[in-house]
Amino acid sequence: MQYVNANGATIPALGFGTFELAPADAEAMVAHALGAGYRHIDTAQMYDNEEAVGRGLKAGGVERGDIFLTTKVWTDRFHDGDLQASVRESLARLDTDYVDLLLLHWPNPDVALDETIAALNDVRAQGLARHIGVSNFTTPLIDAAVTHSSAPLVTDQVEYHPFLDQRPVLDRLAHHGMALTAYCPLAQGRVFREPTLERIGRAHGKNGGQVALRWLLQHDDVVAIPRSTRPAHIENNFEVFDFELTEEQ
């Protein structure tokens, strides 16, 4: 495993995402991912599978302190007081005392950002989340969130893969010492049909998905969180630490 260090957080660079996983799949696949070597698990209130993820964490047989756990607050809980209550509800569902990283899932223009960021900081100050950040924030909103936050923000989670240029976001995050967490890193399977990725993969005995993940991990300060409902795919996605892409690739 390799790690990304961002504003005091040490984040496993490859995590397991649970977006759109039904509870039964979330529980089984989280446990399987932990068994395969993953130590970073990502979920969200909006996914409606936090309770199942919590069961999967227990079934995985890995000490809680060795797992980096992320969840996200949905936009309807962004007011001060309501946000903190929602986090306690998430912790109850996850059956844990804290999350390692708590994110604002999307911007919500109907709630003042300074109010939401203050509530996010309060959650961190209470020890309910060790680190805080945002998701799907544009570069101006990243700047605004950093300005309003008394504690460091560690990441912005956005869609990122070889078909989507996120250089402006990467540059802005680097300016603030933040990481980029890439969701949909396999472009919903498109990476497996791309001839260039397949050609590069053949040179390393890898598939296009593994090449795409390796490409992300060779960026500075990028975390990737692929998800799958198939144990073999989960294992394949983890087999990206035994090769490196050349500069040309």
PDB file of C-alpha atoms in Angstrom:
ATOM      1  CA  MET A   1       0.000   0.000   0.000  1.00  0.00           C
ATOM      2  CA  GLN A   2       1.111   3.551  -0.641  1.00  0.00           C
ATOM      3  CA  TYR A   3      -0.177   6.580   1.225  1.00  0.00           C
ATOM      4  CA  VAL A   4      -1.047  10.184   0.511  1.00  0.00           C
ATOM      5  CA  ASN A   5      -0.202  12.785   3.145  1.00  0.00           C
ATOM      6  CA  ALA A   6      -2.432  15.845   3.124  1.00  0.00           C
ATOM      7  CA  ASN A   7      -2.657  18.489   5.843  1.00  0.00           C
ATOM      8  CA  GLY A   8      -1.944  16.039   8.650  1.00  0.00           C
ATOM      9  CA  ALA A   9      -3.932  13.090   7.287  1.00  0.00           C
ATOM     10  CA  THR A  10      -2.234   9.886   6.133  1.00  0.00           C
ATOM     11  CA  ILE A  11      -4.647   8.317   3.651  1.00  0.00           C
ATOM     12  CA  PRO A  12      -4.264   4.892   1.998  1.00  0.00           C
ATOM     13  CA  ALA A  13      -3.972   5.804  -1.672  1.00  0.00           C
ATOM     14  CA  LEU A  14      -6.265   3.005  -2.832  1.00  0.00           C
ATOM     15  CA  GLY A  15      -9.633   2.639  -1.154  1.00  0.00           C
ATOM     16  CA  PHE A  16     -12.838   0.696  -1.680  1.00  0.00           C
ATOM     17  CA  GLY A  17     -15.911   2.705  -2.654  1.00  0.00           C
ATOM     18  CA  THR A  18     -19.476   1.645  -1.851  1.00  0.00           C
ATOM     19  CA  PHE A  19     -21.581   3.956  -4.034  1.00  0.00           C
ATOM     20  CA  GLU A  20     -24.712   2.196  -5.357  1.00  0.00           C
ATOM     21  CA  LEU A  21     -23.963  -0.988  -3.418  1.00  0.00           C
ATOM     22  CA  ALA A  22     -27.088  -2.558  -1.940  1.00  0.00           C
ATOM     23  CA  PRO A  23     -26.732  -3.367   1.764  1.00  0.00           C
ATOM     24  CA  ALA A  24     -26.046  -7.084   1.270  1.00  0.00           C
ATOM     25  CA  ASP A  25     -23.372  -6.332  -1.337  1.00  0.00           C
ATOM     26  CA  ALA A  26     -21.875  -3.538   0.739  1.00  0.00           C
ATOM     27  CA  GLU A  27     -21.478  -5.776   3.773  1.00  0.00           C
ATOM     28  CA  ALA A  28     -19.987  -8.695   1.840  1.00  0.00           C
ATOM     29  CA  MET A  29     -17.723  -6.644  -0.419  1.00  0.00           C
ATOM     30  CA  VAL A  30     -16.355  -4.431   2.373  1.00  0.00           C
ATOM     31  CA  ALA A  31     -15.399  -7.566   4.297  1.00  0.00           C
ATOM     32  CA  HIS A  32     -13.851  -9.052   1.155  1.00  0.00           C
ATOM     33  CA  ALA A  33     -11.951  -5.845   0.368  1.00  0.00           C
ATOM     34  CA  LEU A  34     -10.439  -5.816   3.844  1.00  0.00           C
ATOM     35  CA  GLY A  35      -9.411  -9.427   3.396  1.00  0.00           C
ATOM     36  CA  ALA A  36      -7.787  -8.522   0.061  1.00  0.00           C
ATOM     37  CA  GLY A  37      -5.676  -5.828   1.712  1.00  0.00           C
ATOM     38  CA  TYR A  38      -7.694  -2.619   1.416  1.00  0.00           C
ATOM     39  CA  ARG A  39      -7.542  -0.396   4.484  1.00  0.00           C
ATOM     40  CA  HIS A  40      -9.556   2.579   3.230  1.00  0.00           C
ATOM     41  CA  ILE A  41     -13.356   2.292   2.997  1.00  0.00           C
ATOM     42  CA  ASP A  42     -15.610   5.046   1.613  1.00  0.00           C
ATOM     43  CA  THR A  43     -19.357   5.429   2.158  1.00  0.00           C
ATOM     44  CA  ALA A  44     -21.928   8.217   2.601  1.00  0.00           C
ATOM     45  CA  GLN A  45     -25.237   8.979   4.249  1.00  0.00           C
ATOM     46  CA  MET A  46     -26.866   9.197   0.815  1.00  0.00           C
ATOM     47  CA  TYR A  47     -25.754   5.674  -0.135  1.00  0.00           C
ATOM     48  CA  ASP A  48     -28.149   4.172   2.438  1.00  0.00           C
ATOM     49  CA  ASN A  49     -25.630   1.461   3.283  1.00  0.00           C
ATOM     50  CA  GLU A  50     -23.710   2.804   6.281  1.00  0.00           C
ATOM     51  CA  GLU A  51     -25.158   0.152   8.584  1.00  0.00           C
ATOM     52  CA  ALA A  52     -24.148  -2.599   6.154  1.00  0.00           C
ATOM     53  CA  VAL A  53     -20.683  -1.074   5.787  1.00  0.00           C
ATOM     54  CA  GLY A  54     -20.375  -1.149   9.572  1.00  0.00           C
ATOM     55  CA  ARG A  55     -21.208  -4.848   9.589  1.00  0.00           C
ATOM     56  CA  GLY A  56     -18.672  -5.437   6.829  1.00  0.00           C
ATOM     57  CA  LEU A  57     -16.001  -3.669   8.850  1.00  0.00           C
ATOM     58  CA  LYS A  58     -16.638  -6.001  11.756  1.00  0.00           C
ATOM     59  CA  ALA A  59     -16.739  -9.091   9.526  1.00  0.00           C
ATOM     60  CA  GLY A  60     -13.474  -8.111   7.841  1.00  0.00           C
ATOM     61  CA  GLY A  61     -11.492  -8.981  10.958  1.00  0.00           C
ATOM     62  CA  VAL A  62      -9.243  -5.894  10.790  1.00  0.00           C
ATOM     63  CA  GLU A  63      -8.684  -3.721  13.846  1.00  0.00           C
ATOM     64  CA  ARG A  64     -10.653  -0.469  13.641  1.00  0.00           C
ATOM     65  CA  GLY A  65      -7.493   1.554  14.184  1.00  0.00           C
ATOM     66  CA  ASP A  66      -5.980   0.064  11.035  1.00  0.00           C
ATOM     67  CA  ILE A  67      -8.903   1.164   8.841  1.00  0.00           C
ATOM     68  CA  PHE A  68      -9.300   4.612   7.290  1.00  0.00           C
ATOM     69  CA  LEU A  69     -13.075   5.160   7.169  1.00  0.00           C
ATOM     70  CA  THR A  70     -14.761   7.973   5.234  1.00  0.00           C
ATOM     71  CA  THR A  71     -18.390   9.043   5.171  1.00  0.00           C
ATOM     72  CA  LYS A  72     -20.158  12.100   3.798  1.00  0.00           C
ATOM     73  CA  VAL A  73     -22.922  14.393   5.039  1.00  0.00           C
ATOM     74  CA  TRP A  74     -25.803  14.855   2.615  1.00  0.00           C
ATOM     75  CA  THR A  75     -26.847  18.382   1.665  1.00  0.00           C
ATOM     76  CA  ASP A  76     -30.142  18.321   3.583  1.00  0.00           C
ATOM     77  CA  ARG A  77     -28.209  18.192   6.882  1.00  0.00           C
ATOM     78  CA  PHE A  78     -25.906  21.187   6.359  1.00  0.00           C
ATOM     79  CA  HIS A  79     -27.303  23.562   8.993  1.00  0.00           C
ATOM     80  CA  ASP A  80     -25.449  23.978  12.277  1.00  0.00           C
ATOM     81  CA  GLY A  81     -26.758  21.481  14.797  1.00  0.00           C
ATOM     82  CA  ASP A  82     -28.393  19.330  12.166  1.00  0.00           C
ATOM     83  CA  LEU A  83     -25.019  18.453  10.639  1.00  0.00           C
ATOM     84  CA  GLN A  84     -23.604  17.366  13.992  1.00  0.00           C
ATOM     85  CA  ALA A  85     -26.704  15.292  14.732  1.00  0.00           C
ATOM     86  CA  SER A  86     -26.451  13.602  11.335  1.00  0.00           C
ATOM     87  CA  VAL A  87     -22.855  12.610  12.031  1.00  0.00           C
ATOM     88  CA  ARG A  88     -23.823  10.993  15.320  1.00  0.00           C
ATOM     89  CA  GLU A  89     -26.505   9.078  13.426  1.00  0.00           C
ATOM     90  CA  SER A  90     -23.907   7.956  10.875  1.00  0.00           C
ATOM     91  CA  LEU A  91     -21.581   6.783  13.632  1.00  0.00           C
ATOM     92  CA  ALA A  92     -24.422   4.782  15.193  1.00  0.00           C
ATOM     93  CA  ARG A  93     -25.142   3.134  11.851  1.00  0.00           C
ATOM     94  CA  LEU A  94     -21.458   2.435  11.244  1.00  0.00           C
ATOM     95  CA  ASP A  95     -21.091   1.165  14.830  1.00  0.00           C
ATOM     96  CA  THR A  96     -17.962   3.209  15.457  1.00  0.00           C
ATOM     97  CA  ASP A  97     -16.990   6.110  17.694  1.00  0.00           C
ATOM     98  CA  TYR A  98     -15.431   8.172  14.916  1.00  0.00           C
ATOM     99  CA  VAL A  99     -14.717   8.368  11.218  1.00  0.00           C
ATOM    100  CA  ASP A 100     -11.258   9.116   9.925  1.00  0.00           C
ATOM    101  CA  LEU A 101     -12.584  11.521   7.318  1.00  0.00           C
ATOM    102  CA  LEU A 102     -15.886  13.401   7.082  1.00  0.00           C
ATOM    103  CA  LEU A 103     -16.826  15.169   3.850  1.00  0.00           C
ATOM    104  CA  LEU A 104     -19.533  17.556   2.708  1.00  0.00           C
ATOM    105  CA  HIS A 105     -21.022  15.494  -0.132  1.00  0.00           C
ATOM    106  CA  TRP A 106     -21.989  18.311  -2.529  1.00  0.00           C
ATOM    107  CA  PRO A 107     -22.194  22.091  -2.293  1.00  0.00           C
ATOM    108  CA  ASN A 108     -25.539  23.441  -1.094  1.00  0.00           C
ATOM    109  CA  PRO A 109     -26.126  27.068  -2.135  1.00  0.00           C
ATOM    110  CA  ASP A 110     -29.229  27.239   0.064  1.00  0.00           C
ATOM    111  CA  VAL A 111     -27.151  27.050   3.256  1.00  0.00           C
ATOM    112  CA  ALA A 112     -24.422  29.587   4.012  1.00  0.00           C
ATOM    113  CA  LEU A 113     -21.057  27.906   3.498  1.00  0.00           C
ATOM    114  CA  ASP A 114     -19.555  29.534   6.572  1.00  0.00           C
ATOM    115  CA  GLU A 115     -22.306  27.995   8.747  1.00  0.00           C
ATOM    116  CA  THR A 116     -21.732  24.523   7.290  1.00  0.00           C
ATOM    117  CA  ILE A 117     -17.954  24.715   7.558  1.00  0.00           C
ATOM    118  CA  ALA A 118     -18.232  25.870  11.171  1.00  0.00           C
ATOM    119  CA  ALA A 119     -20.429  22.855  11.948  1.00  0.00           C
ATOM    120  CA  LEU A 120     -17.934  20.590  10.165  1.00  0.00           C
ATOM    121  CA  ASN A 121     -15.153  22.021  12.314  1.00  0.00           C
ATOM    122  CA  ASP A 122     -17.247  21.424  15.419  1.00  0.00           C
ATOM    123  CA  VAL A 123     -17.601  17.738  14.533  1.00  0.00           C
ATOM    124  CA  ARG A 124     -13.820  17.499  14.262  1.00  0.00           C
ATOM    125  CA  ALA A 125     -13.325  19.360  17.550  1.00  0.00           C
ATOM    126  CA  GLN A 126     -15.658  16.886  19.286  1.00  0.00           C
ATOM    127  CA  GLY A 127     -13.546  13.965  18.025  1.00  0.00           C
ATOM    128  CA  LEU A 128     -16.337  12.513  15.900  1.00  0.00           C
ATOM    129  CA  ALA A 129     -14.142  12.881  12.803  1.00  0.00           C
ATOM    130  CA  ARG A 130     -10.362  12.943  12.772  1.00  0.00           C
ATOM    131  CA  HIS A 131     -10.169  14.859   9.491  1.00  0.00           C
ATOM    132  CA  ILE A 132     -12.573  16.882   7.373  1.00  0.00           C
ATOM    133  CA  GLY A 133     -12.943  17.810   3.726  1.00  0.00           C
ATOM    134  CA  VAL A 134     -15.328  18.379   0.853  1.00  0.00           C
ATOM    135  CA  SER A 135     -16.632  16.603  -2.235  1.00  0.00           C
ATOM    136  CA  ASN A 136     -17.658  17.888  -5.667  1.00  0.00           C
ATOM    137  CA  PHE A 137     -16.416  21.397  -4.867  1.00  0.00           C
ATOM    138  CA  THR A 138     -15.254  23.631  -7.717  1.00  0.00           C
ATOM    139  CA  THR A 139     -12.029  25.611  -7.446  1.00  0.00           C
ATOM    140  CA  PRO A 140     -13.748  28.819  -6.211  1.00  0.00           C
ATOM    141  CA  LEU A 141     -15.663  26.815  -3.614  1.00  0.00           C
ATOM    142  CA  ILE A 142     -12.456  25.070  -2.506  1.00  0.00           C
ATOM    143  CA  ASP A 143     -10.924  28.487  -1.844  1.00  0.00           C
ATOM    144  CA  ALA A 144     -14.022  29.641   0.027  1.00  0.00           C
ATOM    145  CA  ALA A 145     -14.185  26.486   2.156  1.00  0.00           C
ATOM    146  CA  VAL A 146     -10.514  26.797   3.104  1.00  0.00           C
ATOM    147  CA  THR A 147     -11.033  30.459   4.029  1.00  0.00           C
ATOM    148  CA  HIS A 148     -13.955  29.618   6.332  1.00  0.00           C
ATOM    149  CA  SER A 149     -12.328  26.616   8.010  1.00  0.00           C
ATOM    150  CA  SER A 150     -10.233  26.975  11.145  1.00  0.00           C
ATOM    151  CA  ALA A 151      -9.042  23.353  10.769  1.00  0.00           C
ATOM    152  CA  PRO A 152      -7.215  22.117   7.667  1.00  0.00           C
ATOM    153  CA  LEU A 153      -9.287  20.493   4.935  1.00  0.00           C
ATOM    154  CA  VAL A 154      -7.590  17.380   3.598  1.00  0.00           C
ATOM    155  CA  THR A 155      -9.361  16.460   0.338  1.00  0.00           C
ATOM    156  CA  ASP A 156     -11.903  17.229  -2.346  1.00  0.00           C
ATOM    157  CA  GLN A 157     -13.543  14.046  -3.658  1.00  0.00           C
ATOM    158  CA  VAL A 158     -14.438  14.397  -7.341  1.00  0.00           C
ATOM    159  CA  GLU A 159     -14.839  12.236 -10.424  1.00  0.00           C
ATOM    160  CA  TYR A 160     -11.430  11.646 -11.987  1.00  0.00           C
ATOM    161  CA  HIS A 161     -10.131   9.163 -14.545  1.00  0.00           C
ATOM    162  CA  PRO A 162      -8.106   9.208 -17.786  1.00  0.00           C
ATOM    163  CA  PHE A 163     -11.056  10.636 -19.757  1.00  0.00           C
ATOM    164  CA  LEU A 164     -11.715  13.600 -17.452  1.00  0.00           C
ATOM    165  CA  ASP A 165      -9.139  16.359 -17.009  1.00  0.00           C
ATOM    166  CA  GLN A 166      -9.102  17.670 -13.439  1.00  0.00           C
ATOM    167  CA  ARG A 167      -5.855  19.660 -13.663  1.00  0.00           C
ATOM    168  CA  PRO A 168      -7.406  22.964 -12.455  1.00  0.00           C
ATOM    169  CA  VAL A 169      -8.785  21.185  -9.370  1.00  0.00           C
ATOM    170  CA  LEU A 170      -5.503  19.337  -8.781  1.00  0.00           C
ATOM    171  CA  ASP A 171      -3.545  22.570  -8.972  1.00  0.00           C
ATOM    172  CA  ARG A 172      -5.873  24.389  -6.582  1.00  0.00           C
ATOM    173  CA  LEU A 173      -5.817  21.526  -4.080  1.00  0.00           C
ATOM    174  CA  ALA A 174      -2.023  21.389  -4.229  1.00  0.00           C
ATOM    175  CA  HIS A 175      -1.964  25.116  -3.431  1.00  0.00           C
ATOM    176  CA  HIS A 176      -3.867  24.356  -0.225  1.00  0.00           C
ATOM    177  CA  GLY A 177      -1.939  21.174   0.631  1.00  0.00           C
ATOM    178  CA  MET A 178      -5.025  19.040  -0.057  1.00  0.00           C
ATOM    179  CA  ALA A 179      -5.402  15.695  -1.822  1.00  0.00           C
ATOM    180  CA  LEU A 180      -7.801  14.779  -4.609  1.00  0.00           C
ATOM    181  CA  THR A 181      -9.887  11.653  -4.006  1.00  0.00           C
ATOM    182  CA  ALA A 182     -10.973  10.162  -7.324  1.00  0.00           C
ATOM    183  CA  TYR A 183     -14.376   8.520  -7.515  1.00  0.00           C
ATOM    184  CA  CYS A 184     -15.453   6.606 -10.648  1.00  0.00           C
ATOM    185  CA  PRO A 185     -11.722   6.027 -11.334  1.00  0.00           C
ATOM    186  CA  LEU A 186     -12.586   3.275 -13.831  1.00  0.00           C
ATOM    187  CA  ALA A 187     -14.958   5.574 -15.767  1.00  0.00           C
ATOM    188  CA  GLN A 188     -17.833   3.114 -15.232  1.00  0.00           C
ATOM    189  CA  GLY A 189     -15.917   0.432 -17.101  1.00  0.00           C
ATOM    190  CA  ARG A 190     -14.842   2.541 -20.078  1.00  0.00           C
ATOM    191  CA  VAL A 191     -11.169   2.023 -19.202  1.00  0.00           C
ATOM    192  CA  PHE A 192     -11.495  -1.663 -20.111  1.00  0.00           C
ATOM    193  CA  ARG A 193     -12.432  -0.786 -23.709  1.00  0.00           C
ATOM    194  CA  GLU A 194      -9.743   1.805 -24.405  1.00  0.00           C
ATOM    195  CA  PRO A 195      -7.067   0.511 -26.873  1.00  0.00           C
ATOM    196  CA  THR A 196      -4.288   2.705 -25.489  1.00  0.00           C
ATOM    197  CA  LEU A 197      -4.847   1.485 -21.945  1.00  0.00           C
ATOM    198  CA  GLU A 198      -5.040  -2.112 -23.179  1.00  0.00           C
ATOM    199  CA  ARG A 199      -1.763  -1.700 -25.101  1.00  0.00           C
ATOM    200  CA  ILE A 200       0.017  -0.240 -22.052  1.00  0.00           C
ATOM    201  CA  GLY A 201      -1.446  -2.998 -19.909  1.00  0.00           C
ATOM    202  CA  ARG A 202      -0.054  -5.730 -22.132  1.00  0.00           C
ATOM    203  CA  ALA A 203       3.435  -4.361 -21.554  1.00  0.00           C
ATOM    204  CA  HIS A 204       2.996  -4.926 -17.821  1.00  0.00           C
ATOM    205  CA  GLY A 205       0.761  -7.993 -17.804  1.00  0.00           C
ATOM    206  CA  LYS A 206      -2.133  -5.840 -16.571  1.00  0.00           C
ATOM    207  CA  ASN A 207      -5.600  -4.843 -17.759  1.00  0.00           C
ATOM    208  CA  GLY A 208      -6.852  -1.394 -18.684  1.00  0.00           C
ATOM    209  CA  GLY A 209      -8.444  -0.849 -15.296  1.00  0.00           C
ATOM    210  CA  GLN A 210      -5.220  -1.567 -13.479  1.00  0.00           C
ATOM    211  CA  VAL A 211      -3.388   0.835 -15.791  1.00  0.00           C
ATOM    212  CA  ALA A 212      -5.963   3.562 -15.096  1.00  0.00           C
ATOM    213  CA  LEU A 213      -5.620   3.094 -11.339  1.00  0.00           C
ATOM    214  CA  ARG A 214      -1.816   3.068 -11.579  1.00  0.00           C
ATOM    215  CA  TRP A 215      -1.998   6.298 -13.593  1.00  0.00           C
ATOM    216  CA  LEU A 216      -4.002   7.938 -10.824  1.00  0.00           C
ATOM    217  CA  LEU A 217      -1.724   6.672  -8.062  1.00  0.00           C
ATOM    218  CA  GLN A 218       1.366   8.001  -9.837  1.00  0.00           C
ATOM    219  CA  HIS A 219      -0.044  11.516  -9.600  1.00  0.00           C
ATOM    220  CA  ASP A 220       1.031  13.486  -6.563  1.00  0.00           C
ATOM    221  CA  ASP A 221      -1.594  13.525  -3.820  1.00  0.00           C
ATOM    222  CA  VAL A 222      -4.307  11.485  -5.570  1.00  0.00           C
ATOM    223  CA  VAL A 223      -6.375   8.794  -3.850  1.00  0.00           C
ATOM    224  CA  ALA A 224      -8.568   6.385  -5.873  1.00  0.00           C
ATOM    225  CA  ILE A 225     -11.670   4.579  -4.593  1.00  0.00           C
ATOM    226  CA  PRO A 226     -12.925   2.012  -7.135  1.00  0.00           C
ATOM    227  CA  ARG A 227     -15.939  -0.109  -6.247  1.00  0.00           C
ATOM    228  CA  SER A 228     -17.215  -3.481  -7.412  1.00  0.00           C
ATOM    229  CA  THR A 229     -19.704  -6.187  -6.526  1.00  0.00           C
ATOM    230  CA  ARG A 230     -17.377  -8.931  -7.753  1.00  0.00           C
ATOM    231  CA  PRO A 231     -14.683 -10.325  -5.457  1.00  0.00           C
ATOM    232  CA  ALA A 232     -12.305 -11.057  -8.351  1.00  0.00           C
ATOM    233  CA  HIS A 233     -12.532  -7.461  -9.567  1.00  0.00           C
ATOM    234  CA  ILE A 234     -11.877  -6.147  -6.068  1.00  0.00           C
ATOM    235  CA  GLU A 235      -8.725  -8.239  -5.942  1.00  0.00           C
ATOM    236  CA  ASN A 236      -7.633  -7.196  -9.439  1.00  0.00           C
ATOM    237  CA  ASN A 237      -8.066  -3.532  -8.573  1.00  0.00           C
ATOM    238  CA  PHE A 238      -5.716  -3.984  -5.636  1.00  0.00           C
ATOM    239  CA  GLU A 239      -2.955  -5.486  -7.792  1.00  0.00           C
ATOM    240  CA  VAL A 240      -1.512  -2.120  -8.830  1.00  0.00           C
ATOM    241  CA  PHE A 241       1.471  -1.796  -6.514  1.00  0.00           C
ATOM    242  CA  ASP A 242       3.820  -4.149  -8.355  1.00  0.00           C
ATOM    243  CA  PHE A 243       4.417  -2.065 -11.485  1.00  0.00           C
ATOM    244  CA  GLU A 244       4.970   1.526 -12.582  1.00  0.00           C
ATOM    245  CA  LEU A 245       4.086   3.399 -15.739  1.00  0.00           C
ATOM    246  CA  THR A 246       6.866   5.071 -17.664  1.00  0.00           C
ATOM    247  CA  GLU A 247       6.725   8.810 -18.317  1.00  0.00           C
ATOM    248  CA  GLU A 248       5.718   8.107 -21.911  1.00  0.00           C
ATOM    249  CA  GLN A 249       2.918   5.779 -20.802  1.00  0.00           C
TER     250      GLN A 249
END
